[in-house]
Amino acid sequence: MPSPDRKISESTVRRLSAYLRSLEALEASGAEMASSGELARRAGTTAPQVRKDLSTFGSFGKRGLGYPVVPLIGSLEAILGLTREWRVALLGAGRVGAALHTYPFFRERGFRIVAIFDNDPEKVGLRWDDTTIRHIDELESVLAGEAVEIAILTVPAAPAPALADRVVRAGVGAILNFAPARLELPPHVVVNEVNLAMELELLSFALTRSEPR
Amino acid sequence: MPSPDRKISESTVRRLSAYLRSLEALEASGAEMASSGELARRAGTTAPQVRKDLSTFGSFGKRGLGYPVVPLIGSLEAILGLTREWRVALLGAGRVGAALHTYPFFRERGFRIVAIFDNDPEKVGLRWDDTTIRHIDELESVLAGEAVEIAILTVPAAPAPALADRVVRAGVGAILNFAPARLELPPHVVVNEVNLAMELELLSFALTRSEPR
DNA sequence: CTTGGGTTGTGAATCTATTCACAAGCGGGC
DNA sequence: GCCCGCTTGTGAATAGATTCACAACCCAAG
């Protein structure tokens, strides 16, 4: 796998993730090979796009035949960094945190939640599966002790920026932010924002423009 | 407001949504005017980008002064379609559904959840606030009766595509899909996918590429 | 009234991403 | 061994988004 030095765009990575899911469906249905056209159909893109995306990372297909399903799954997992375990902390044990914690994807894909934090004394000490909820005061020591690499923020907007700073200072390299607040962090930190407001406003914008005609 | 006919890109709309949030923060802090630079700093983009985005929809600023905060909030709300109420249905009364239902943003912004569905007989009949959970068998009649315009899917991947079809046939024009499944729907339907797997894989990809150096 | 610092609005230039087109390669059939 | 249908891999062309540069404008101060 060439693993190129040049920058890979976010949309390419999102598509790789979609190809992986398509390939897993194909594997489950017993297919051994998949053409770029088939992958495109399932992932919602075009055949040339699939080929270009994959060719960025190597030459995985056989001309005339397509891509071998099982080996390509392995290659994509390697590219996406899914062949190892990631140590994840959950900040905020509210409803969103609970929803994420029970999501089976985490286990299946090796994202292991090793720490949960909240500032509500009622919640501190409770166990979710085999993880005890810790008070946010213990953030730094627990993050270091558990060697946390990814933090998921499911706290209100107000405390989010300060918590993100603390988490980064404690050595966490990536943040998935569900709080509707912008985080200003050093460039080496990977941040990904999921903003429900934005997603709904996208819908209302599109509906508003399409309906009055 | 010119409200142009040419296509507006999704990233532009996402930024408009971010500007709106930035402006609301500025309003709360008592500011009357905001420059493109100030908005860019808060929304995480550049000043020319802010000006270009806004100029797509009209001329909202005053040269030498910036943009008037309160009027621009009103203009952005109008552009994003937030000046009216939207009737929303929640499909799936699990943890994700519960998290969304309690999110105060919905009320604040006029997204009114008028129907909740599940297929679990234990849940059917329960009330969340003042909305009774209905069985999914009643989908079509309730959607029509409540004049639902937006559906939010928080169901497992397997039933998602079929439910999306039913919802669209019942006249719903927009879907926010939290299920990790691709929906193939007629082009007039607005679909927005939120995929936790993708978001996490984006992080693990970036971490994998940045760490080994 | 004029000057000057500051800011918008926008065409042009640049940069990035997607799509196209086709040579190269594979395997099955004869 | 040699076509032939099929599919990849990729440079070139196109389309799309962002950034730049600057004229037009606004207000305050003198």
XYZ file of N, CA, C and O in Angstrom, chain A residues 99-189:
364
model
N -26.685 7.126 24.766
C -26.983 6.572 23.452
C -25.702 6.078 22.786
O -25.652 4.981 22.229
N -24.652 6.872 22.876
C -23.389 6.471 22.260
C -22.828 5.229 22.944
O -22.341 4.312 22.287
N -22.903 5.222 24.288
C -22.286 4.125 25.024
C -22.901 2.779 24.667
O -22.207 1.770 24.654
N -24.196 2.762 24.374
C -24.835 1.473 24.074
C -24.746 1.119 22.592
O -25.210 0.055 22.179
N -24.195 1.994 21.798
C -24.115 1.759 20.370
C -23.110 0.629 20.106
O -21.935 0.748 20.430
N -23.558 -0.489 19.530
C -22.659 -1.642 19.412
C -21.458 -1.401 18.501
O -20.436 -2.079 18.634
N -21.578 -0.423 17.611
C -20.484 -0.126 16.697
C -19.156 0.062 17.420
O -18.093 -0.351 16.945
N -19.200 0.687 18.596
C -17.957 0.974 19.303
C -17.120 -0.278 19.518
O -15.935 -0.313 19.222
N -17.772 -1.321 20.052
C -17.048 -2.560 20.321
C -16.583 -3.199 19.029
O -15.444 -3.588 18.865
N -17.544 -3.299 18.079
C -17.244 -3.998 16.828
C -16.024 -3.421 16.140
O -15.249 -4.155 15.526
N -15.865 -2.126 16.226
C -14.819 -1.474 15.462
C -13.575 -1.137 16.295
O -12.662 -0.468 15.816
N -13.570 -1.590 17.546
C -12.368 -1.379 18.347
C -12.254 -0.006 18.987
O -11.172 0.387 19.416
N -13.367 0.740 19.041
C -13.345 1.980 19.819
C -13.803 1.617 21.231
O -14.982 1.376 21.468
N -12.859 1.575 22.166
C -13.166 1.062 23.489
C -13.324 2.216 24.478
O -12.380 2.993 24.683
N -14.501 2.316 25.056
C -14.752 3.407 26.009
C -14.163 3.006 27.355
O -14.667 2.113 28.023
N -13.072 3.669 27.719
C -12.346 3.289 28.934
C -12.576 4.274 30.072
O -12.092 4.045 31.183
N -13.284 5.368 29.793
C -13.547 6.335 30.865
C -14.784 7.137 30.529
O -15.035 7.468 29.375
N -15.588 7.416 31.583
C -16.778 8.246 31.430
C -16.739 9.311 32.519
O -16.424 8.995 33.675
N -17.045 10.548 32.162
C -17.006 11.635 33.132
C -18.332 12.384 33.154
O -19.019 12.486 32.136
N -18.653 12.914 34.339
C -19.786 13.822 34.450
C -19.527 14.715 35.664
O -18.658 14.422 36.491
N -20.268 15.821 35.743
C -20.075 16.674 36.921
C -21.240 16.571 37.901
O -21.257 17.241 38.919
N -22.225 15.735 37.571
C -23.389 15.566 38.439
C -23.065 14.525 39.526
O -22.818 13.362 39.212
N -23.083 14.942 40.816
C -22.721 14.006 41.895
C -23.644 12.782 41.936
O -23.242 11.717 42.393
N -24.872 12.953 41.451
C -25.806 11.815 41.398
C -25.297 10.727 40.462
O -25.605 9.553 40.632
N -24.585 11.140 39.433
C -24.156 10.182 38.425
C -22.790 9.593 38.727
O -22.507 8.437 38.385
N -21.935 10.390 39.362
C -20.582 9.908 39.669
C -20.666 8.676 40.551
O -21.423 8.649 41.536
N -19.947 7.642 40.182
C -19.973 6.400 40.938
C -20.836 5.336 40.300
O -20.634 4.146 40.539
N -21.813 5.745 39.495
C -22.623 4.757 38.763
C -21.723 4.005 37.787
O -20.711 4.516 37.343
N -22.170 2.793 37.452
C -21.413 2.012 36.466
C -22.250 1.862 35.211
O -23.427 1.513 35.281
N -21.648 2.119 34.063
C -22.262 1.803 32.769
C -21.476 0.619 32.227
O -20.297 0.740 31.924
N -22.159 -0.542 32.129
C -21.426 -1.783 31.869
C -20.312 -1.886 32.908
O -20.605 -1.817 34.090
N -19.088 -1.993 32.494
C -18.046 -2.146 33.510
C -17.190 -0.887 33.665
O -16.062 -0.958 34.141
N -17.745 0.267 33.268
C -17.002 1.517 33.429
C -17.696 2.400 34.465
O -18.897 2.673 34.348
N -16.951 2.832 35.467
C -17.512 3.698 36.504
C -17.452 5.153 36.055
O -16.434 5.595 35.515
N -18.543 5.881 36.283
C -18.550 7.298 35.937
C -17.717 8.064 36.961
O -17.942 7.949 38.166
N -16.749 8.826 36.461
C -15.864 9.593 37.342
C -16.254 11.066 37.316
O -16.841 11.555 36.346
N -15.880 11.774 38.377
C -16.138 13.215 38.380
C -15.152 13.910 37.460
O -14.003 13.498 37.328
N -15.645 14.987 36.862
C -14.843 15.710 35.872
C -13.549 16.273 36.487
O -12.577 16.545 35.776
N -13.556 16.432 37.825
C -12.333 16.891 38.496
C -11.170 15.929 38.302
O -10.006 16.328 38.369
N -11.505 14.665 38.097
C -10.449 13.656 37.967
C -9.967 13.508 36.530
O -9.210 12.588 36.212
N -10.464 14.396 35.649
C -10.208 14.263 34.214
C -8.744 13.961 33.885
O -8.429 12.918 33.298
N -7.860 14.852 34.285
C -6.464 14.732 33.866
C -5.843 13.417 34.320
O -5.195 12.718 33.525
N -6.039 13.066 35.575
C -5.381 11.859 36.077
C -5.931 10.609 35.401
O -5.169 9.713 35.018
N -7.246 10.554 35.202
C -7.828 9.363 34.587
C -7.427 9.255 33.112
O -7.066 8.176 32.630
N -7.467 10.370 32.396
C -7.083 10.337 30.979
C -5.663 9.810 30.828
O -5.378 8.978 29.961
N -4.770 10.309 31.676
C -3.371 9.848 31.607
C -3.274 8.376 31.989
O -2.657 7.573 31.281
N -3.923 8.022 33.093
C -3.849 6.641 33.560
C -4.402 5.646 32.566
O -3.862 4.553 32.385
N -5.470 6.033 31.869
C -6.099 5.118 30.912
C -5.537 5.273 29.502
O -5.985 4.588 28.573
N -4.578 6.185 29.333
C -3.958 6.407 28.015
C -5.010 6.673 26.938
O -4.997 6.079 25.860
N -5.906 7.604 27.246
C -6.997 7.923 26.321
C -6.468 8.686 25.107
O -5.656 9.586 25.230
N -6.939 8.266 23.929
C -6.479 8.887 22.671
C -7.558 9.713 21.997
O -7.263 10.612 21.206
N -8.829 9.362 22.243
C -9.948 10.051 21.605
C -10.944 10.448 22.691
O -11.286 9.627 23.542
N -11.405 11.698 22.654
C -12.426 12.151 23.601
C -13.697 12.489 22.839
O -13.640 13.085 21.760
N -14.834 12.080 23.393
C -16.127 12.426 22.807
C -16.840 13.366 23.756
O -17.063 13.029 24.924
N -17.165 14.554 23.277
C -17.797 15.568 24.115
C -19.303 15.553 23.906
O -19.796 15.920 22.839
N -20.030 15.159 24.956
C -21.497 15.223 24.907
C -21.976 16.063 26.082
O -22.873 15.667 26.814
N -21.349 17.226 26.239
C -21.670 18.153 27.323
C -22.374 19.364 26.718
O -22.389 19.519 25.504
N -22.961 20.243 27.558
C -23.559 21.468 27.013
C -22.507 22.369 26.359
O -21.301 22.192 26.581
N -22.987 23.339 25.585
C -22.071 24.204 24.836
C -21.137 24.989 25.754
O -19.941 25.119 25.461
N -21.669 25.484 26.874
C -20.885 26.394 27.707
C -19.556 25.789 28.184
O -18.503 26.390 27.999
N -19.564 24.604 28.807
C -18.295 24.071 29.297
C -17.414 23.431 28.217
O -16.259 23.091 28.493
N -17.926 23.264 26.998
C -17.203 22.478 25.996
C -15.801 23.015 25.661
O -14.836 22.247 25.693
N -15.654 24.313 25.352
C -14.317 24.766 24.961
C -13.265 24.545 26.043
O -12.151 24.098 25.757
N -13.619 24.839 27.301
C -12.653 24.667 28.387
C -12.303 23.198 28.573
O -11.125 22.841 28.771
N -13.299 22.332 28.485
C -13.029 20.895 28.622
C -12.141 20.405 27.482
O -11.229 19.592 27.696
N -12.399 20.900 26.283
C -11.570 20.494 25.146
C -10.109 20.879 25.395
O -9.197 20.083 25.155
N -9.898 22.077 25.909
C -8.534 22.502 26.220
C -7.864 21.562 27.209
O -6.732 21.126 27.010
N -8.598 21.234 28.258
C -8.025 20.361 29.304
C -7.686 19.003 28.719
O -6.635 18.427 29.007
N -8.588 18.484 27.922
C -8.412 17.164 27.330
C -7.175 17.139 26.427
O -6.381 16.197 26.450
N -7.006 18.200 25.658
C -5.853 18.272 24.754
C -4.561 18.398 25.562
O -3.561 17.747 25.253
N -4.588 19.217 26.599
C -3.390 19.362 27.441
C -3.028 18.034 28.095
O -1.860 17.773 28.373
N -4.056 17.196 28.315
C -3.785 15.880 28.920
C -3.313 14.867 27.888
O -3.160 13.681 28.207
N -3.101 15.313 26.649
C -2.480 14.427 25.670
C -3.426 13.740 24.693
O -2.979 12.949 23.866
N -4.710 14.060 24.761
C -5.656 13.461 23.819
C -5.477 14.112 22.441
O -5.354 15.327 22.340
N -5.450 13.310 21.387
C -5.126 13.817 20.063
C -6.308 14.047 19.160
O -6.163 14.651 18.090
N -7.492 13.559 19.548
C -8.648 13.689 18.676
C -9.909 13.884 19.501
O -10.060 13.281 20.573
N -10.806 14.736 18.992
C -12.051 15.035 19.703
C -13.224 14.932 18.744
O -13.179 15.464 17.644
N -14.244 14.222 19.189
C -15.519 14.216 18.470
C -16.478 15.060 19.293
O -16.810 14.709 20.427
N -16.883 16.191 18.744
C -17.608 17.186 19.523
C -19.091 17.249 19.159
O -19.443 17.661 18.072
N -19.936 16.851 20.096
C -21.382 16.951 19.897
C -21.940 18.241 20.479
O -23.127 18.524 20.319
N -21.127 18.990 21.193
C -21.605 20.240 21.782
C -21.683 21.310 20.706
O -20.801 21.397 19.862
N -22.755 22.113 20.715
C -22.874 23.148 19.685
C -21.999 24.348 19.996
O -22.482 25.451 20.215
N -20.697 24.115 20.032
C -19.744 25.183 20.335
C -18.490 24.936 19.508
O -18.105 23.788 19.301
N -17.886 26.037 19.033
C -16.686 25.861 18.247
C -15.485 25.738 19.170
O -15.337 26.500 20.127
N -14.626 24.777 18.886
C -13.437 24.559 19.699
C -12.236 25.119 18.950
O -12.020 24.802 17.786
N -11.474 25.963 19.630
C -10.245 26.458 19.009
C -9.076 25.728 19.637
O -8.745 25.946 20.795
N -8.450 24.873 18.861
C -7.411 24.010 19.402
C -6.196 24.033 18.490
O -6.292 24.397 17.318
N -5.035 23.649 19.027
C -3.827 23.630 18.192
C -4.030 22.742 16.967
O -4.800 21.774 17.010
N -3.328 23.043 15.871
C -3.602 22.372 14.593
C -3.325 20.868 14.589
O -3.894 20.151 13.766
N -2.499 20.401 15.507
C -2.206 18.964 15.494
C -3.357 18.134 16.051
O -3.391 16.914 15.867
N -4.298 18.786 16.714
C -5.442 18.059 17.263
C -6.501 17.868 16.174
O -6.836 18.805 15.456
